[in-house]
Amino acid sequence: MIKKITAIHGMHDYLFPNTLIWKNIENTIENTLNNYGYQEIKLPILEKSELFKKTIGEYTDIIEKEMYTLLDKNNNSLTLRPEGTAGFIRAIIEHNNFFQNKRFWYNGPMFRYERPQKGRYRQFHQIGVEIIGLKSPYIDAEIIIMINNIWKKLNIIDNIFLEINSLGSLKDRKKYVKKLTLFLENNSHLLDLKDRRKIYTNPLRILDSKNKNIKILLKNAPKLQDYLNDKSINKFKKLCKILNFMNIKFTINNYLVRGLDYYNDIVFEWKTTNIGKGNSKTICGGGRYDKLINKMSNKKINNGIGCAIGIERLILLVEMIQSLKIDIKYLVDIFLIPMENNHILKKILVIGELIRNKFPKLRIITSYLFKNLKKQIIQANKYKSHFIIIIGQKEIDNNSIIIKNLFLKKQTIIPENKLIFYLKKIFY
Ligand code: ATP
Ligand code: MG
């Protein structure tokens, strides 16, 4: 028995027509981002491990538990990227790109060693946007409005809700964390072992715990909002005003803290309750990281904001509510059937190239099955073809071509030199 080699747990193959839905969603998102003047940036999937430790924060779930880290042959510690912002910041610093375009997007796979379940995988994909060097709340609003437009185009706007919060400055947060730690210490007997450890590593993460008892306990905990400086409060209020002005629906969730350390001030997430059972799932999350570039380089560059959309979760949602009408009645537009004979085969090669050249968007397949015509037509049907073109010796002798509409079951014979004219009438 040959042992079957399977894919890695939590890493998936995507087959047709899922790939078609994926492409459609990707196109909708990328077109919108381009429409707002964002430029694509392609980044490596492997980075030096220290990059992530330094940016994401040592005591976050990602760094503590979820990294795919390996040693290369030279004993360098490398990590498969768990998210896109760290690599983006590294690239921006390396390319001195600060004063050119300030708006970017990326699209690609991310890797986290998580417990796989619906909407949570070990390899998943994100399309992320990043803006550097701009600090106005209008920029925060621009990202939110733009992403909101993507939900509208995908017809999922009614199945997704936006939550926003302000984390204040890193300084405010430090002050607050001291108070929170004290509170949690005094109540540590109510926490489980995992959360007890977080008191000293990342107490903020306890705030977005899903545990019911902790949620009750937190009602009496000090509130981050009481520690925010005036500037942060004003920025947050301004953003809320702009969003109201633009009729963007949102709620303020003071427990929204996000899983990465680098955020300050505005954080936001779009969630849905339409995927899987139980808690809502986040489709897109992000926030400001105004000090991150400074922290990673000597350059005095302030301000950054970004967010990332989880593509697999978005696809699950789109499929769940069937918001995208993708026409997959036909998977092939024209199925070419030559009878077996060198002369005819050469002819079909030429005709195939001609049609593809004139109709670059059509899907055209040539059959090389060489079985009898009936079997080939069965094959064309299996492929979900719209039209078949048949050329046999008789057609060669007459300079003609048989075209059959498999859907209408109608067949016509046309002169070979009228083929393109005929196809234009059908496909234009
Ligand atoms: P969660 O709280 O669900 O673990 P997160 O805060 O870790 O999410 P981010 O790091 O903000 O997620 O990533 C942005 C988006 O990427 C998420 O909102 C989600 O849609 C998607 N995402 C994150 N982790 C995974 C995963 N393991 N599998 C699939 N999608 C994911
Ligand atoms: Mg996570």
Coordinates of C-alpha atoms and ligand atoms in Angstrom, one line a residue:
M1 CA 0.0 0.0 0.0
I2 CA 1.3 3.4 -0.9
K3 CA 0.9 5.8 2.0
K4 CA -1.2 8.8 0.9
I5 CA 0.5 12.2 1.5
T6 CA -2.1 14.7 2.6
A7 CA -2.1 18.5 2.9
I8 CA -0.9 20.0 6.2
H9 CA -3.7 20.4 8.8
G10 CA -5.3 23.8 8.4
M11 CA -3.9 24.4 4.9
H12 CA -6.2 24.0 2.0
D13 CA -6.5 23.5 -1.7
Y14 CA -9.0 25.6 -3.5
L15 CA -10.7 24.2 -6.6
F16 CA -13.0 25.5 -9.3
P17 CA -15.5 27.2 -8.9
N18 CA -14.2 28.4 -5.6
T19 CA -11.2 29.9 -7.4
L20 CA -13.6 31.8 -9.6
I21 CA -15.5 33.3 -6.6
W22 CA -12.1 34.1 -5.1
K23 CA -10.9 35.9 -8.2
N24 CA -14.1 37.9 -8.4
I25 CA -13.8 39.0 -4.8
E26 CA -10.2 39.8 -5.3
N27 CA -10.9 41.9 -8.4
T28 CA -13.7 43.8 -6.6
I29 CA -11.3 44.6 -3.7
E30 CA -8.3 45.4 -5.8
N31 CA -10.2 47.6 -8.2
T32 CA -11.6 49.6 -5.4
L33 CA -8.2 50.1 -3.8
N34 CA -6.7 51.2 -7.1
N35 CA -9.7 53.5 -7.4
Y36 CA -8.7 55.3 -4.2
G37 CA -5.1 55.6 -5.5
Y38 CA -3.5 52.8 -3.4
Q39 CA -0.5 51.1 -5.0
E40 CA 0.2 47.4 -4.9
I41 CA 3.3 46.2 -3.0
K42 CA 4.6 42.6 -3.1
L43 CA 6.5 41.4 -0.1
P44 CA 8.4 38.2 0.8
I45 CA 6.6 35.5 2.6
L46 CA 9.6 34.7 4.7
E47 CA 11.2 37.3 6.9
K48 CA 13.8 37.3 9.7
S49 CA 12.1 36.2 12.9
E50 CA 13.2 39.2 14.9
L51 CA 11.2 41.5 12.6
F52 CA 7.9 40.1 13.9
K53 CA 9.1 39.9 17.5
K54 CA 9.9 43.6 17.4
T55 CA 6.8 44.8 15.6
I56 CA 3.9 42.6 16.7
G57 CA 4.9 42.4 20.4
E58 CA 6.6 39.6 22.3
Y59 CA 3.7 38.6 24.5
T60 CA 1.0 38.5 21.8
D61 CA -0.7 35.3 20.8
I62 CA 0.9 35.4 17.4
I63 CA 4.5 35.6 18.7
E64 CA 4.0 33.3 21.7
K65 CA 2.1 30.5 20.0
E66 CA 1.4 31.0 16.4
M67 CA 4.6 31.5 14.5
Y68 CA 6.0 29.1 11.9
T69 CA 9.6 29.6 12.6
L70 CA 12.5 27.6 11.0
L71 CA 16.2 27.7 10.8
D72 CA 17.8 27.9 7.3
K73 CA 21.0 26.1 6.4
N74 CA 23.0 28.9 7.9
N75 CA 21.1 28.8 11.2
N76 CA 19.3 32.0 10.6
S77 CA 15.9 32.1 12.3
L78 CA 13.2 32.8 9.7
T79 CA 9.5 33.0 10.0
L80 CA 6.6 32.6 7.6
R81 CA 4.8 35.9 7.9
P82 CA 1.8 35.8 10.2
E83 CA 0.6 39.2 9.0
G84 CA 1.5 41.9 6.5
T85 CA 2.2 45.1 8.3
A86 CA 5.6 44.1 9.8
G87 CA 7.1 43.3 6.4
F88 CA 5.5 46.4 4.9
I89 CA 7.2 48.6 7.5
R90 CA 10.5 46.9 6.9
A91 CA 10.2 47.4 3.1
I92 CA 9.2 51.1 3.5
I93 CA 12.2 51.8 5.7
E94 CA 14.5 49.9 3.4
H95 CA 13.4 51.6 0.3
N96 CA 13.2 55.1 1.7
N97 CA 9.9 55.4 0.1
F98 CA 8.4 57.8 2.5
F99 CA 7.7 60.8 0.3
Q100 CA 6.3 59.2 -2.7
N101 CA 2.8 57.6 -2.6
K102 CA 1.6 57.1 0.9
R103 CA -1.1 54.5 0.2
F104 CA -0.4 50.8 -0.4
W105 CA -2.0 47.5 -0.6
Y106 CA -0.8 43.9 -0.6
N107 CA -2.4 40.5 -1.2
G108 CA -1.1 37.1 -0.1
P109 CA -0.9 34.2 2.2
M110 CA -0.2 34.4 5.9
F111 CA 0.7 31.6 8.3
R112 CA -0.3 31.1 11.9
Y113 CA -0.1 27.9 14.0
E114 CA -3.7 28.1 15.3
R115 CA -6.4 25.5 16.1
P116 CA -8.1 25.1 12.7
Q117 CA -11.9 25.5 12.6
K118 CA -14.3 27.1 10.2
G119 CA -12.8 30.5 9.2
R120 CA -9.6 29.9 11.1
Y121 CA -6.8 28.2 9.2
R122 CA -3.0 27.8 9.4
Q123 CA -2.5 29.2 5.9
F124 CA -4.9 32.0 5.1
H125 CA -4.9 35.0 2.9
Q126 CA -5.2 38.7 3.5
I127 CA -5.6 41.7 1.4
G128 CA -4.3 44.6 3.5
V129 CA -4.0 48.3 3.1
E130 CA -1.4 50.6 4.7
I131 CA -1.1 54.4 4.8
I132 CA 2.1 56.0 6.1
G133 CA 2.9 59.6 7.0
L134 CA -0.7 60.9 7.2
K135 CA -2.4 61.6 10.5
S136 CA -5.7 63.3 9.9
P137 CA -8.9 61.6 11.1
Y138 CA -10.0 62.1 7.5
I139 CA -7.4 59.4 6.6
D140 CA -8.9 57.0 9.2
A141 CA -12.3 57.8 7.6
E142 CA -11.0 57.3 4.1
I143 CA -10.0 53.7 4.9
I144 CA -13.3 53.0 6.6
I145 CA -15.4 54.5 3.8
M146 CA -13.3 52.6 1.2
I147 CA -13.6 49.2 2.9
N148 CA -17.3 49.9 3.4
N149 CA -17.7 50.5 -0.3
I150 CA -16.1 47.0 -0.9
W151 CA -18.8 45.5 1.3
K152 CA -21.4 47.3 -0.7
K153 CA -20.0 46.1 -4.0
L154 CA -20.0 42.5 -2.6
N155 CA -23.6 42.9 -1.4
I156 CA -22.7 42.0 2.2
I157 CA -23.1 45.4 3.8
D158 CA -26.2 44.2 5.7
N159 CA -24.4 41.2 7.1
I160 CA -21.4 42.9 8.5
F161 CA -21.1 45.5 11.3
L162 CA -18.4 48.0 12.2
E163 CA -17.0 48.5 15.7
I164 CA -14.5 51.2 16.5
N165 CA -12.5 52.1 19.6
S166 CA -9.7 54.4 20.7
L167 CA -6.7 52.9 22.5
G168 CA -5.2 56.4 23.1
S169 CA -1.5 57.0 23.0
L170 CA 1.1 54.3 23.9
K171 CA 1.7 56.4 27.0
D172 CA -1.9 56.5 28.1
R173 CA -2.0 52.7 27.6
K174 CA 1.0 52.2 29.9
K175 CA -0.7 54.2 32.7
Y176 CA -3.9 52.2 32.2
V177 CA -2.2 48.9 32.0
K178 CA -0.7 49.5 35.5
K179 CA -4.2 50.1 36.9
L180 CA -5.7 47.2 35.0
T181 CA -2.9 44.8 36.2
L182 CA -3.6 45.8 39.8
F183 CA -7.3 45.2 39.4
L184 CA -6.7 41.8 37.7
E185 CA -4.2 40.8 40.4
N186 CA -6.8 41.5 43.1
N187 CA -9.2 39.3 41.2
S188 CA -6.8 36.7 39.9
H189 CA -8.7 33.9 41.7
L190 CA -11.5 34.4 39.2
L191 CA -9.3 33.9 36.1
D192 CA -8.2 30.7 34.6
L193 CA -4.5 29.8 34.4
K194 CA -4.1 31.0 30.9
D195 CA -5.5 34.5 31.7
R196 CA -3.7 34.7 35.0
R197 CA -0.4 34.5 33.1
K198 CA -1.6 37.3 30.8
I199 CA -1.9 39.7 33.8
Y200 CA 1.9 40.1 33.6
T201 CA 2.4 39.7 29.9
N202 CA -0.5 41.2 28.0
P203 CA -3.3 42.2 30.3
L204 CA -5.1 44.1 27.6
R205 CA -5.9 40.9 25.8
I206 CA -8.0 39.8 28.8
L207 CA -10.4 42.7 27.8
D208 CA -11.6 40.9 24.7
S209 CA -12.0 37.6 26.4
K210 CA -15.0 35.6 25.3
N211 CA -15.4 34.0 28.7
K212 CA -18.7 35.0 30.3
N213 CA -17.4 35.2 33.9
I214 CA -14.5 37.4 32.8
K215 CA -16.9 39.7 30.9
I216 CA -18.9 40.2 34.1
L217 CA -15.7 40.8 36.1
L218 CA -14.6 43.4 33.6
K219 CA -17.7 45.5 34.2
N220 CA -15.9 46.7 37.4
A221 CA -12.5 47.0 35.9
P222 CA -10.9 50.4 35.3
K223 CA -11.8 51.7 31.8
L224 CA -9.1 52.6 29.3
Q225 CA -11.3 55.4 28.1
D226 CA -10.8 57.2 31.5
Y227 CA -7.1 57.3 30.8
L228 CA -7.1 58.8 27.3
N229 CA -5.5 62.2 26.7
D230 CA -7.5 65.0 25.2
K231 CA -5.9 64.9 21.8
S232 CA -6.8 61.2 21.4
I233 CA -10.3 61.8 22.6
N234 CA -10.7 64.7 20.1
K235 CA -9.4 62.6 17.2
F236 CA -11.8 59.9 18.1
K237 CA -14.7 62.2 18.3
K238 CA -13.8 63.8 15.0
L239 CA -13.6 60.4 13.3
C240 CA -17.1 59.5 14.7
K241 CA -18.4 62.8 13.3
I242 CA -17.0 62.2 9.8
L243 CA -18.4 58.7 9.8
N244 CA -21.8 60.0 10.8
F245 CA -21.6 62.7 8.2
M246 CA -20.9 60.0 5.5
N247 CA -23.7 57.8 6.9
I248 CA -21.4 54.9 7.9
K249 CA -23.0 52.8 10.5
F250 CA -20.8 51.9 13.5
T251 CA -20.8 51.1 17.2
I252 CA -18.2 52.1 19.8
N253 CA -16.8 49.0 21.5
N254 CA -14.6 50.0 24.4
Y255 CA -13.4 46.4 24.8
L256 CA -12.0 46.2 21.3
V257 CA -8.2 46.1 21.7
R258 CA -6.9 44.0 18.8
G259 CA -4.2 41.3 19.0
L260 CA -1.1 43.2 18.0
D261 CA 0.8 45.5 20.3
Y262 CA 1.6 48.3 17.8
Y263 CA -1.8 50.0 17.6
N264 CA -2.6 53.4 19.1
D265 CA -5.7 55.6 18.9
I266 CA -8.2 54.4 16.4
V267 CA -8.8 50.6 16.1
F268 CA -11.7 49.1 14.1
E269 CA -13.1 45.7 13.1
W270 CA -15.9 44.6 10.8
K271 CA -17.6 41.5 12.2
T272 CA -20.3 39.1 11.1
T273 CA -22.4 36.6 12.9
N274 CA -23.1 34.7 9.7
I275 CA -20.1 32.4 9.8
G276 CA -20.0 29.3 11.9
K277 CA -21.7 28.9 15.3
G278 CA -21.3 31.0 18.4
N279 CA -19.3 34.2 18.5
S280 CA -19.1 36.7 15.8
K281 CA -16.1 36.5 13.5
T282 CA -14.0 39.4 12.3
I283 CA -13.7 39.8 8.6
C284 CA -11.4 42.9 8.6
G285 CA -9.5 44.5 11.3
G286 CA -7.0 47.3 11.7
G287 CA -5.9 50.5 13.3
R288 CA -3.3 53.2 13.7
Y289 CA 0.4 52.5 14.3
D290 CA 1.8 56.0 14.5
K291 CA 5.1 55.1 16.3
L292 CA 5.9 51.8 14.6
I293 CA 8.2 53.2 11.9
N294 CA 10.1 55.2 14.5
K295 CA 10.5 52.2 16.6
M296 CA 12.0 50.2 13.7
S297 CA 14.4 52.8 12.3
N298 CA 16.2 56.1 13.1
K299 CA 14.0 57.9 10.6
K300 CA 11.7 60.4 12.1
I301 CA 8.6 59.2 10.3
N302 CA 5.4 59.3 12.2
N303 CA 2.0 58.0 11.5
G304 CA 0.7 54.9 9.9
I305 CA -2.7 53.2 9.7
G306 CA -3.8 50.0 8.1
C307 CA -6.2 47.1 8.1
A308 CA -6.4 43.6 6.6
I309 CA -9.3 41.6 5.2
G310 CA -9.3 37.9 5.8
I311 CA -10.2 36.5 2.3
E312 CA -11.3 33.0 3.4
R313 CA -13.7 34.4 5.9
L314 CA -15.0 36.9 3.4
I315 CA -15.6 34.1 0.9
L316 CA -17.4 32.0 3.5
L317 CA -19.7 35.0 4.1
V318 CA -20.3 35.7 0.5
E319 CA -21.2 32.0 -0.1
M320 CA -23.3 31.9 3.0
I321 CA -25.6 34.7 1.9
Q322 CA -25.0 34.1 -1.8
S323 CA -24.5 37.8 -2.4
L324 CA -22.4 37.4 -5.5
K325 CA -24.2 36.1 -8.6
I326 CA -21.5 34.4 -10.5
D327 CA -22.7 32.9 -13.8
I328 CA -21.2 29.4 -14.1
K329 CA -23.7 28.1 -16.6
Y330 CA -20.9 27.6 -19.0
L331 CA -17.3 26.9 -18.0
V332 CA -16.1 26.7 -21.6
D333 CA -17.3 29.1 -24.4
I334 CA -16.1 27.1 -27.4
F335 CA -15.1 23.5 -27.5
L336 CA -13.2 22.6 -30.7
I337 CA -13.7 19.1 -32.1
P338 CA -11.4 18.0 -34.9
M339 CA -11.7 14.6 -36.4
E340 CA -8.5 12.6 -36.3
N341 CA -6.4 13.4 -39.3
N342 CA -3.3 15.5 -39.4
H343 CA -4.6 17.8 -42.0
I344 CA -7.7 18.6 -39.9
L345 CA -5.7 18.9 -36.8
K346 CA -3.5 21.6 -38.3
K347 CA -6.6 23.4 -39.4
I348 CA -8.1 23.4 -36.0
L349 CA -4.8 24.6 -34.5
V350 CA -4.9 27.6 -36.8
I351 CA -8.6 28.3 -36.2
G352 CA -8.1 28.0 -32.4
E353 CA -5.3 30.5 -32.4
L354 CA -7.4 32.9 -34.6
I355 CA -10.4 32.8 -32.3
R356 CA -8.3 33.2 -29.2
N357 CA -6.6 36.2 -30.8
K358 CA -9.8 37.9 -31.7
F359 CA -11.6 37.0 -28.5
P360 CA -9.1 37.1 -25.7
K361 CA -11.7 36.7 -23.0
L362 CA -13.3 33.6 -24.3
R363 CA -12.5 30.2 -22.8
I364 CA -11.6 27.9 -25.7
I365 CA -10.6 24.2 -25.4
T366 CA -9.5 21.9 -28.2
S367 CA -10.4 18.3 -27.7
Y368 CA -7.8 15.7 -28.6
L369 CA -9.9 12.7 -27.7
F370 CA -10.2 11.4 -31.2
K371 CA -13.2 9.3 -30.3
N372 CA -16.4 9.3 -32.3
L373 CA -18.3 12.5 -32.6
K374 CA -21.0 11.5 -30.2
K375 CA -18.5 10.7 -27.4
Q376 CA -16.8 14.0 -28.0
I377 CA -20.0 15.9 -27.7
I378 CA -20.7 14.1 -24.4
Q379 CA -17.3 15.3 -23.3
A380 CA -18.1 18.9 -24.4
N381 CA -21.3 18.8 -22.3
K382 CA -19.3 17.5 -19.3
Y383 CA -17.0 20.5 -19.7
K384 CA -20.1 22.7 -19.6
S385 CA -19.4 24.1 -23.0
H386 CA -21.6 26.7 -24.6
F387 CA -20.7 26.1 -28.3
I388 CA -18.9 23.4 -30.1
I389 CA -17.1 23.8 -33.4
I390 CA -16.7 20.6 -35.5
I391 CA -14.4 20.1 -38.4
G392 CA -14.2 16.9 -40.4
Q393 CA -13.1 16.0 -43.8
K394 CA -16.3 17.1 -45.4
E395 CA -15.9 20.6 -43.8
I396 CA -12.3 20.8 -45.0
D397 CA -13.4 19.9 -48.6
N398 CA -16.2 22.6 -48.4
N399 CA -14.2 25.3 -46.5
S400 CA -17.0 25.2 -44.0
I401 CA -17.4 24.9 -40.2
I402 CA -20.1 23.3 -38.1
I403 CA -21.1 25.4 -35.1
K404 CA -23.5 24.0 -32.5
N405 CA -25.1 25.8 -29.6
L406 CA -25.2 23.0 -27.0
F407 CA -27.7 24.9 -24.8
L408 CA -30.2 25.6 -27.6
K409 CA -29.3 22.4 -29.4
K410 CA -29.1 24.3 -32.6
Q411 CA -26.6 23.7 -35.3
T412 CA -25.4 25.8 -38.2
I413 CA -22.9 25.4 -41.0
I414 CA -21.1 28.5 -42.0
P415 CA -18.3 29.3 -44.5
E416 CA -14.9 29.2 -42.9
N417 CA -14.2 32.9 -43.8
K418 CA -17.4 34.0 -42.0
L419 CA -16.4 32.4 -38.7
I420 CA -15.1 35.5 -36.9
F421 CA -18.0 37.6 -38.2
Y422 CA -20.4 35.0 -36.9
L423 CA -18.7 34.7 -33.5
K424 CA -18.7 38.5 -33.1
K425 CA -22.5 38.5 -33.5
I426 CA -22.7 35.9 -30.7
F427 CA -20.1 37.2 -28.2
Y428 CA -20.2 41.0 -28.6
Ligands
ATP1 P1 -9.1 36.6 15.4 O1 -9.4 37.5 16.6 O2 -10.3 36.1 14.6 O3 -8.0 35.6 15.7 P2 -7.0 38.5 14.5 O4 -7.2 39.7 15.4 O5 -6.0 37.5 14.9 O6 -8.4 37.7 14.3 P3 -5.9 40.0 12.4 O7 -4.5 39.7 12.8 O8 -6.4 41.3 12.7 O9 -6.8 38.9 13.0 O10 -6.1 39.7 10.9 C1 -7.0 40.3 10.1 C2 -8.1 39.4 9.5 O11 -7.4 38.2 8.9 C3 -9.0 38.8 10.5 O12 -10.0 39.7 10.8 C4 -9.5 37.5 9.8 O13 -10.5 37.9 8.9 C5 -8.3 37.1 9.1 N1 -7.6 36.0 9.9 C6 -6.8 36.2 10.9 N2 -6.4 35.0 11.4 C7 -6.9 34.0 10.5 C8 -6.9 32.6 10.4 N3 -6.1 31.9 11.2 N4 -7.6 32.0 9.4 C9 -8.3 32.7 8.6 N5 -8.4 34.1 8.6 C10 -7.7 34.7 9.6
MG2 MG -6.0 35.7 15.9

